[in-house]
Short mmCIF file of C-alpha atoms in Angstrom, two decimals:
data_model
loop_
_atom_site.label_atom_id
_atom_site.label_comp_id
_atom_site.label_asym_id
_atom_site.label_seq_id
_atom_site.Cartn_x
_atom_site.Cartn_y
_atom_site.Cartn_z
CA UNK A 28 -47.18 3.48 38.79
CA UNK A 29 -47.91 6.81 40.70
CA UNK A 30 -50.81 7.94 39.76
CA UNK A 31 -52.45 4.78 40.64
CA UNK A 32 -54.75 4.56 43.56
CA UNK A 33 -54.21 1.85 46.10
CA UNK A 34 -56.59 -1.15 45.77
CA UNK A 35 -58.88 -0.78 48.59
CA UNK A 36 -59.73 3.27 47.05
CA UNK A 37 -61.12 0.91 44.31
CA UNK A 38 -62.70 -1.51 45.67
CA UNK A 39 -64.81 0.88 47.85
CA UNK A 40 -65.06 3.65 45.14
CA UNK A 41 -66.74 0.52 43.10
CA UNK A 42 -68.74 -0.08 45.71
CA UNK A 43 -70.10 3.08 46.20
CA UNK A 44 -70.61 3.22 42.24
CA UNK A 45 -72.54 0.31 42.91
CA UNK A 46 -74.92 1.75 45.69
CA UNK A 47 -75.96 4.89 43.44
CA UNK A 48 -73.90 6.45 45.30
CA UNK A 49 -74.52 10.37 43.09
CA UNK A 50 -71.02 11.43 44.84
CA UNK A 51 -68.68 8.79 44.30
CA UNK A 52 -69.49 9.42 40.67
CA UNK A 53 -68.26 13.02 40.50
CA UNK A 54 -65.46 12.45 43.35
CA UNK A 55 -64.61 9.93 40.75
CA UNK A 56 -65.87 12.22 37.73
CA UNK A 57 -62.68 14.55 39.32
CA UNK A 58 -59.90 12.55 40.59
CA UNK A 59 -59.43 11.07 36.09
CA UNK A 60 -61.82 13.67 33.71
CA UNK A 61 -59.04 14.39 32.65
CA UNK A 62 -57.01 11.95 31.87
CA UNK A 63 -60.04 10.43 30.07
CA UNK A 64 -60.06 13.04 27.65
CA UNK A 65 -56.58 13.80 27.26
CA UNK A 66 -56.94 10.40 25.79
CA UNK A 67 -60.21 10.11 23.86
CA UNK A 68 -59.07 13.45 22.68
CA UNK A 69 -55.35 11.60 21.83
CA UNK A 70 -57.74 8.66 19.23
CA UNK A 71 -59.85 11.15 18.38
CA UNK A 72 -57.78 14.48 18.36
CA UNK A 73 -61.35 16.68 17.82
CA UNK A 74 -62.31 19.04 20.80
CA UNK A 75 -66.40 17.78 20.68
CA UNK A 76 -66.10 14.08 20.12
CA UNK A 77 -63.28 13.73 23.01
CA UNK A 78 -66.16 15.82 24.69
CA UNK A 79 -68.95 13.28 23.40
CA UNK A 80 -66.58 9.61 25.37
CA UNK A 81 -65.86 11.44 28.23
CA UNK A 82 -68.90 11.71 29.24
CA UNK A 83 -69.96 8.05 27.32
CA UNK A 84 -66.94 6.60 29.89
CA UNK A 85 -68.21 8.10 32.82
CA UNK A 86 -71.65 6.78 31.66
CA UNK A 87 -71.24 3.40 31.17
CA UNK A 88 -69.01 4.08 34.90
CA UNK A 89 -72.29 4.53 36.73
CA UNK A 90 -74.15 2.40 35.09
CA UNK A 91 -72.27 -0.71 35.15
CA UNK A 92 -69.70 -0.13 38.38
CA UNK A 93 -69.91 -3.32 38.42
CA UNK A 94 -67.61 -4.67 35.01
CA UNK A 95 -64.60 -3.56 37.36
CA UNK A 96 -62.63 -6.12 38.57
CA UNK A 97 -59.55 -5.68 40.77
CA UNK A 98 -58.26 -8.53 40.98
CA UNK A 99 -56.97 -6.98 37.11
CA UNK A 100 -55.92 -4.18 37.70
CA UNK A 101 -56.47 -0.41 39.28
CA UNK A 102 -59.38 0.81 38.53
CA UNK A 103 -57.45 3.85 36.72
CA UNK A 104 -56.14 1.23 34.61
CA UNK A 105 -59.63 0.21 33.66
CA UNK A 106 -60.75 3.39 32.57
CA UNK A 107 -58.06 4.44 30.44
CA UNK A 108 -58.56 0.69 29.05
CA UNK A 109 -62.41 1.58 28.70
CA UNK A 110 -61.30 5.47 27.45
CA UNK A 111 -60.08 3.74 24.44
CA UNK A 112 -61.87 1.58 23.39
CA UNK A 113 -65.04 4.02 23.80
CA UNK A 114 -63.04 6.35 21.83
CA UNK A 115 -61.55 4.03 18.93
CA UNK A 116 -65.34 3.05 19.02
CA UNK A 117 -66.43 6.19 18.16
CA UNK A 118 -63.46 6.88 15.75
CA UNK A 119 -64.72 3.22 13.55
CA UNK A 120 -68.07 4.51 14.11
CA UNK A 121 -67.20 7.42 12.61
CA UNK A 122 -65.44 5.98 9.87
CA UNK A 123 -68.59 4.00 8.85
CA UNK A 124 -71.06 6.92 8.55
CA UNK A 125 -68.49 8.12 5.69
CA UNK A 126 -69.57 5.96 3.73
CA UNK A 127 -68.55 2.81 2.31
CA UNK A 128 -64.48 2.63 1.44
CA UNK A 129 -62.06 0.19 -0.34
CA UNK A 130 -60.64 -2.07 1.12
CA UNK A 131 -57.15 -0.08 0.78
CA UNK A 132 -59.27 2.47 2.87
CA UNK A 133 -60.27 0.14 5.28
CA UNK A 134 -56.63 -0.81 5.81
CA UNK A 135 -55.80 2.53 6.18
CA UNK A 136 -58.53 3.44 8.77
CA UNK A 137 -57.72 0.70 10.88
CA UNK A 138 -53.93 1.71 10.51
CA UNK A 139 -54.75 4.34 11.34
CA UNK A 140 -57.19 3.38 14.78
CA UNK A 141 -54.25 1.20 16.00
CA UNK A 142 -51.77 4.03 15.88
CA UNK A 143 -54.02 6.37 17.65
CA UNK A 144 -54.38 3.45 20.16
CA UNK A 145 -50.42 2.59 20.70
CA UNK A 146 -49.97 7.14 21.31
CA UNK A 147 -52.79 7.30 24.16
CA UNK A 148 -51.25 3.63 25.55
CA UNK A 149 -48.15 5.86 25.40
CA UNK A 150 -49.31 9.11 26.85
CA UNK A 151 -51.29 7.02 30.23
CA UNK A 152 -48.41 5.15 30.51
CA UNK A 153 -45.85 8.56 30.65
CA UNK A 154 -48.48 10.03 32.75
CA UNK A 155 -48.13 7.34 35.22
CA UNK A 156 -45.08 6.34 35.66
CA UNK A 157 -42.65 7.78 38.27
CA UNK A 158 -41.54 10.72 38.28
CA UNK A 159 -38.19 9.59 38.45
CA UNK A 160 -38.85 7.88 35.52
CA UNK A 161 -41.10 10.52 33.79
CA UNK A 162 -37.71 13.31 34.56
CA UNK A 163 -35.04 10.94 33.40
CA UNK A 164 -37.21 10.65 30.13
CA UNK A 165 -37.84 14.00 29.88
CA UNK A 166 -34.37 14.42 29.89
CA UNK A 167 -32.36 12.56 27.57
CA UNK A 168 -35.94 12.71 23.93
CA UNK A 169 -36.26 16.28 25.50
CA UNK A 170 -33.75 18.09 26.52
CA UNK A 171 -31.42 15.95 24.04
CA UNK A 172 -29.35 15.19 27.61
CA UNK A 173 -27.28 12.17 27.56
CA UNK A 174 -27.16 9.86 31.21
CA UNK A 175 -24.32 11.37 32.57
CA UNK A 176 -25.93 14.67 31.77
CA UNK A 177 -28.70 13.37 33.53
CA UNK A 178 -27.47 12.04 36.07
CA UNK A 179 -25.94 15.71 37.01
CA UNK A 180 -29.17 17.13 36.86
CA UNK A 181 -31.47 14.47 38.67
CA UNK A 182 -28.92 14.29 41.50
CA UNK A 183 -27.73 10.59 41.19
CA UNK A 184 -25.74 8.10 39.75
CA UNK A 185 -24.87 8.19 35.85
CA UNK A 186 -26.11 3.93 37.34
CA UNK A 187 -29.11 6.04 38.60
CA UNK A 188 -29.64 7.38 35.46
CA UNK A 189 -29.37 4.39 33.30
CA UNK A 190 -31.28 2.73 35.50
CA UNK A 191 -33.74 4.79 35.16
CA UNK A 192 -33.79 5.18 31.20
CA UNK A 193 -34.15 1.97 30.50
CA UNK A 194 -37.06 1.68 33.13
CA UNK A 195 -38.56 4.29 31.77
CA UNK A 196 -38.23 2.84 28.31
CA UNK A 197 -39.08 -0.56 28.75
CA UNK A 198 -42.47 0.99 30.21
CA UNK A 199 -42.80 2.53 27.25
CA UNK A 200 -42.36 -0.25 24.54
CA UNK A 201 -44.82 -2.01 26.52
CA UNK A 202 -47.14 0.12 24.60
CA UNK A 203 -46.34 -0.94 21.69
CA UNK A 204 -46.42 -4.63 22.42
CA UNK A 205 -50.01 -4.31 24.09
CA UNK A 206 -52.90 -5.99 21.09
CA UNK A 207 -54.06 -3.63 18.88
CA UNK A 208 -58.04 -2.96 19.82
CA UNK A 209 -60.23 -5.21 18.23
CA UNK A 210 -63.35 -4.04 15.38
CA UNK A 211 -66.58 -4.07 17.09
CA UNK A 212 -68.24 -6.74 17.43
CA UNK A 213 -64.71 -9.32 18.14
CA UNK A 214 -66.31 -9.36 21.89
CA UNK A 215 -64.82 -6.81 23.69
CA UNK A 216 -67.28 -4.96 26.21
CA UNK A 217 -68.35 -1.35 25.61
#
């Protein structure tokens, strides 16, 4: 994906964090704070709660850099997943602190959590995809252009426009196919 950092950078950053290098945390924060805050806000729909979740994410990274495994994917994806877990956990805490609820209310709330998590994954996918795919999707869906108009605007062939749209949609569909966030206590890390 376009905004991902090279694996070498990820490993070096993890090592710097593991050695307690505060400048590394600052660099990581500068690079990923807007991503973390945006995803947290998407799930929590509250500015202050998103701020707290952002602090929690970076605190976790600082305290446990070893939980990142470069073999499982880029640091950017790990941070996005961590943000999603922390934000959905906070959302569930808010629901539990509101007091007891009926099974129907609990199911509706869990559906809201799943919907928010899916929307956050979709946001992450869109912001991470190559700009050529994102531009094609924006033209087709926000400006209501067909693939011929999209091709003309982007200065590419119609086949290339269709390819970009198809690939962009396939990437977005993966937001729906990923497993929902498990409730707390289901074996997930914080």
